[in-house]
Coordinates of C-alpha atoms in Angstrom, one line a residue:
X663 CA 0.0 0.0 0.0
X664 CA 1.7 3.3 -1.1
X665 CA -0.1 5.1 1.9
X666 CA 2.6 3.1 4.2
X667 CA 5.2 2.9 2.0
X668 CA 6.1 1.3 -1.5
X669 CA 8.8 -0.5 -3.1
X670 CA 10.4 0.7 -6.2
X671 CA 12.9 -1.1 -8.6
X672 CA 15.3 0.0 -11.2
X673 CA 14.5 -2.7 -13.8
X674 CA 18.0 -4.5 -15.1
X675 CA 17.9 -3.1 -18.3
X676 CA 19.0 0.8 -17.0
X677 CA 21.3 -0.4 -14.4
X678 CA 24.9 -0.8 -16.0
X679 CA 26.5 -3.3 -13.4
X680 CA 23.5 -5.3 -13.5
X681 CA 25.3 -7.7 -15.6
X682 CA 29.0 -6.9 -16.3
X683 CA 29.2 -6.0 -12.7
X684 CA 30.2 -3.0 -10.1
X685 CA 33.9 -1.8 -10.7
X686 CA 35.2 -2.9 -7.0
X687 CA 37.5 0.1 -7.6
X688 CA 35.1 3.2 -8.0
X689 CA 34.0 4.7 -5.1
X690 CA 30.8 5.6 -6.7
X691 CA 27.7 3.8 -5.5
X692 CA 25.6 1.9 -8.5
X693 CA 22.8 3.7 -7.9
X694 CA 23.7 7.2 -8.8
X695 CA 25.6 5.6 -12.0
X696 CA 22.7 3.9 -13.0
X697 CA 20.6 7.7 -12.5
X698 CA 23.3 9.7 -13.9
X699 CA 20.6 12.2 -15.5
X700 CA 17.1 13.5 -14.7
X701 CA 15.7 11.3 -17.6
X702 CA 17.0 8.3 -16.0
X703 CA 14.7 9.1 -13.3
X704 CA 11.9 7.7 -15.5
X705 CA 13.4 4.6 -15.3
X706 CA 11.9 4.0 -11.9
X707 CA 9.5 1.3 -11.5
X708 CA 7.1 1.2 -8.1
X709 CA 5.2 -1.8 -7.3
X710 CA 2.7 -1.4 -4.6
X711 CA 1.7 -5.0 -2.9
X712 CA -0.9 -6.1 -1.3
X713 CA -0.5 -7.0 2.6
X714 CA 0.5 -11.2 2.4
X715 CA 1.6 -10.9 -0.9
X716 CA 5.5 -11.7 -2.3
X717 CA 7.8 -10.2 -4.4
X718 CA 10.5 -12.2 -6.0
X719 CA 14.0 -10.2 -7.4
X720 CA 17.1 -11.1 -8.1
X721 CA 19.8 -9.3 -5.0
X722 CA 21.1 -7.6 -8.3
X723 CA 18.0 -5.5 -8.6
X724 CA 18.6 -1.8 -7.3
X725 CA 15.6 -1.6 -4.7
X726 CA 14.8 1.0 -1.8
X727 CA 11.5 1.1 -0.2
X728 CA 9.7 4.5 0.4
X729 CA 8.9 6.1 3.7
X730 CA 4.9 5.9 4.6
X731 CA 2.3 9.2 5.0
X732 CA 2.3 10.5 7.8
X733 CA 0.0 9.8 10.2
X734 CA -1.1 6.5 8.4
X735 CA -2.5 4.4 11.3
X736 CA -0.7 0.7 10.0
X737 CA 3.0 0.6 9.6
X738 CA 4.9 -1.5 6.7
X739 CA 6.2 -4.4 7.9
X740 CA 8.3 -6.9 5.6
X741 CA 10.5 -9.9 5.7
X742 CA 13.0 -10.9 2.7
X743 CA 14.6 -14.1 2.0
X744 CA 18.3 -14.4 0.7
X745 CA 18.4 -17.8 -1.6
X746 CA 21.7 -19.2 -2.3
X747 CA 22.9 -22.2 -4.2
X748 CA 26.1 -24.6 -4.6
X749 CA 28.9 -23.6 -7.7
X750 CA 30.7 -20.6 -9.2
X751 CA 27.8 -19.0 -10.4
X752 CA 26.4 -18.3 -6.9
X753 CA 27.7 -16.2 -3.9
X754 CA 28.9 -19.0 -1.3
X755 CA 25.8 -19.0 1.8
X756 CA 27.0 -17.0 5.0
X757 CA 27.1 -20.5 7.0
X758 CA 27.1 -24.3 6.7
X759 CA 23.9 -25.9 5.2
X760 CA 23.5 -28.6 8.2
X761 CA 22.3 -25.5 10.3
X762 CA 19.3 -25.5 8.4
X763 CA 16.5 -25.4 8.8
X764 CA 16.8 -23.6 12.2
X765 CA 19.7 -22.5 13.3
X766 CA 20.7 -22.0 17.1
X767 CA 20.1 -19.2 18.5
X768 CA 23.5 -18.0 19.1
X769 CA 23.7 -18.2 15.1
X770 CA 21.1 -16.4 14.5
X771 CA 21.7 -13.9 16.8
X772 CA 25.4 -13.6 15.8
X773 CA 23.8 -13.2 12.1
X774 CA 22.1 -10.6 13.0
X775 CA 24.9 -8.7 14.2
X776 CA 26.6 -8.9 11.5
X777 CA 24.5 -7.2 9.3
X778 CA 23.7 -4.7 11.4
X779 CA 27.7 -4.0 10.9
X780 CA 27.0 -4.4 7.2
X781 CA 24.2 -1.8 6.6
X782 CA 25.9 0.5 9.2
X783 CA 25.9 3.3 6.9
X784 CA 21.8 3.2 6.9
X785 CA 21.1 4.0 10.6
X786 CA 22.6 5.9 13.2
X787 CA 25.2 3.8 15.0
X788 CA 27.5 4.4 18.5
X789 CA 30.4 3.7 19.7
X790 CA 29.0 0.9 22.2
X791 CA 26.7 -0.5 19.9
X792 CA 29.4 -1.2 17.4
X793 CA 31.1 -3.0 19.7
X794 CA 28.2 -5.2 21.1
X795 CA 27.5 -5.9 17.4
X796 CA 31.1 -7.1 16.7
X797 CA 32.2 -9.3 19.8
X798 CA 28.4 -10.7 19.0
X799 CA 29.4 -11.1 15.4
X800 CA 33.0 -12.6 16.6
X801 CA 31.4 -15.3 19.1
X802 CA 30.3 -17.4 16.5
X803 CA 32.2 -15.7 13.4
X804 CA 34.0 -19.4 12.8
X805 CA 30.7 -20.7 11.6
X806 CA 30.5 -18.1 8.6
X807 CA 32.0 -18.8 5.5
X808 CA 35.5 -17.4 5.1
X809 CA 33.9 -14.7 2.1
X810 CA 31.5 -13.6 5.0
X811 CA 34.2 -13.3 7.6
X812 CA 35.9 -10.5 5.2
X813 CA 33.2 -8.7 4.2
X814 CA 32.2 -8.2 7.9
X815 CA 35.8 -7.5 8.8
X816 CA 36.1 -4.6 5.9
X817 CA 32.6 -3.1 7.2
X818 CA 33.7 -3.2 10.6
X819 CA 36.6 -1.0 10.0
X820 CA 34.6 1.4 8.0
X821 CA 32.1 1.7 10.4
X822 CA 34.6 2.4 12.8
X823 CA 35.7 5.5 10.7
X824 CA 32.2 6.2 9.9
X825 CA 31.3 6.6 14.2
X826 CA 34.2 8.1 15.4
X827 CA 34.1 10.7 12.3
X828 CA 30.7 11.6 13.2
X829 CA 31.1 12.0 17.5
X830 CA 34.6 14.3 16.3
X831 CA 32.0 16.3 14.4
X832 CA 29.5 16.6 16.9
X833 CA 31.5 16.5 19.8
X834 CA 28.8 13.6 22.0
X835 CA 28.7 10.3 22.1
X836 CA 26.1 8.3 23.9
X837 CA 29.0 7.2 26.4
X838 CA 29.1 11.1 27.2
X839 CA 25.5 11.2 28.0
X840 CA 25.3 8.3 30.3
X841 CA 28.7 9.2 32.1
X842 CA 30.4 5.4 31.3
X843 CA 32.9 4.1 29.4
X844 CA 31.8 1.4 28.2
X845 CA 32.1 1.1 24.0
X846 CA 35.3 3.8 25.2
X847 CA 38.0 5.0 22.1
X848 CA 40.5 2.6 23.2
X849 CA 37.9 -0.3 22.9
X850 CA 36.9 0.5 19.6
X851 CA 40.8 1.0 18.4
X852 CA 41.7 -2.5 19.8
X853 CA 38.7 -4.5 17.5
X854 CA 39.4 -1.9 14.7
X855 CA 43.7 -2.8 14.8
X856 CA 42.4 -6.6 15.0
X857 CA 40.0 -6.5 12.2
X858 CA 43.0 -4.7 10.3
X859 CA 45.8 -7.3 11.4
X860 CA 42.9 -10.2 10.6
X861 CA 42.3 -8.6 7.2
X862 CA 46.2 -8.6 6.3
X863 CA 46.7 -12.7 7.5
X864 CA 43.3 -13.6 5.5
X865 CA 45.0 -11.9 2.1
X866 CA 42.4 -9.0 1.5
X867 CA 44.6 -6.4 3.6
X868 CA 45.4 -4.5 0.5
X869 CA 41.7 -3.5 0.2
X870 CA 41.7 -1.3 3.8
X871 CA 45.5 -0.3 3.2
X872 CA 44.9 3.2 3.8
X873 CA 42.5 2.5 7.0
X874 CA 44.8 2.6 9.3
X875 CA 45.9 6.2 9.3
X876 CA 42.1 7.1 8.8
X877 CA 40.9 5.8 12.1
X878 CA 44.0 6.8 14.3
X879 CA 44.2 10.1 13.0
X880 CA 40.0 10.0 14.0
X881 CA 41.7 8.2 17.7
X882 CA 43.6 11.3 18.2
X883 CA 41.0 14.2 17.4
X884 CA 38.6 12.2 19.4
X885 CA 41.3 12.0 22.2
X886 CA 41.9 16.1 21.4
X887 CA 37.8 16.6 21.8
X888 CA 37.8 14.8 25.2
X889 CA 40.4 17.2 26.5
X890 CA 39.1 20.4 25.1
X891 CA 36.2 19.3 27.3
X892 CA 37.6 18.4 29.9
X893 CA 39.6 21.3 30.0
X894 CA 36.1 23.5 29.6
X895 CA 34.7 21.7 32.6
X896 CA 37.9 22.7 34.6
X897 CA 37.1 26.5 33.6
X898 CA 33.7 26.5 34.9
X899 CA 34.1 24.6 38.1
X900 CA 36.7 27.1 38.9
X901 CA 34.6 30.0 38.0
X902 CA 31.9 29.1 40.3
X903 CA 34.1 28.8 43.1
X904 CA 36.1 32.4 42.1

């Protein structure tokens, strides 16, 4: 129902990486090369669905979903299914098949995880949930196939850019609002280091090469922040007793 939100498609035909590919190279994301130009907008498909019913795409196909009118009184609520098969021509499944068809708990939970680490960059994420996601993740991160293991790894670190970027721009962090220090800098520098160090010993190092400096040089302005701060704090406690 469009009234709570609709899913649209950019059919394979406009989408140039739909069957040659993404160049792994290009920063660019496939969506705004596919709708280079305000024609291109046309290309847009929506496909309104009825509530029980089931819409079957390739993972290739571009696809977003809508947000709903305001004020509608029934929210959107939708479940998708990943299918993946055996051979070159399919993308290896995340774990072993003899977990199926209900995997433990623990599994499922450490699954979860780690696509929350993967789509990071489509919600607003802190330092301490990062971290409860990744030592989730890492519990059970020897049942995931090796493929799985590295692309969680290469998100990890980039989400660990992407949070500590955004409390040096803001200057909070949750951790500040609570008053702990749990999910602290140094945490979140220790699993980013490790993810780096496990990225170089599983041969995909190369990919995150320049990573390194990125989140330390984040480290120390966050680290500069905390004493400007703390600093401030000093000023005022000593003005109000002047």
């Amino acid at each position: 129902c469009p009234d709570n939100s609709c899913l649209y498609v950019l059919p394979r035909g406009f989408d140039p990486g739909y069957f040659d590919g993404d160049d792994d190279a290009s920063e660019v994301d496939p969506l705004p090369l596919a709708l280079n130009c305000k024609q291109a907008y046309q290309h847009i498909r929506a496909i309104p669905s009825e509530a029980g019913s089931a819409i079957l795409f390739t993972h290739r196909i571009i696809h977003w979903g809508s947000k709903g009118r305001k004020g509608y009184h029934t929210p959107r609520v939708s479940f998708s299914f990943g299918c993946s098969g055996e051979g070159e021509d399919w993308e290896p499944a995340y774990f072993d098949r003899t977990h199926l068809p209900f995997p433990p708990l623990e599994l499922r939970t450490s699954l979860a995880s780690a696509q929350l680490i993967v789509y990071h960059e489509r919600f607003q994420i802190d330092r301490q949930q990062l971290l409860l996601f990744h030592n989730t993740f890492l519990s059970m991160k020897h049942k995931f196939s090796s493929k799985y293991q590295n692309e969680v790894t290469k998100e990890f670190i980039n989400a660990t850019k992407d949070v500590m970027l955004c409390e040096n721009i803001t200057g909070t962090s949750q951790d500040d609002e609570l008053g702990n220090n749990s999910g602290s800098e140094d945490d979140v520098m220790d699993h980013a280091l490790e993810a780096m160090l496990d990225a170089e010993i599983g041969g995909f190092g190369d990919d995150i090469e320049d990573d390194f400096d990125a989140i330390q040089t984040s480290f120390v302005e966050s680290i500069e922040h905390s004493l400007r701060k703390t600093k401030a704090s000093s000023k005022q406690v000593k003005k109000k007793r002047i």
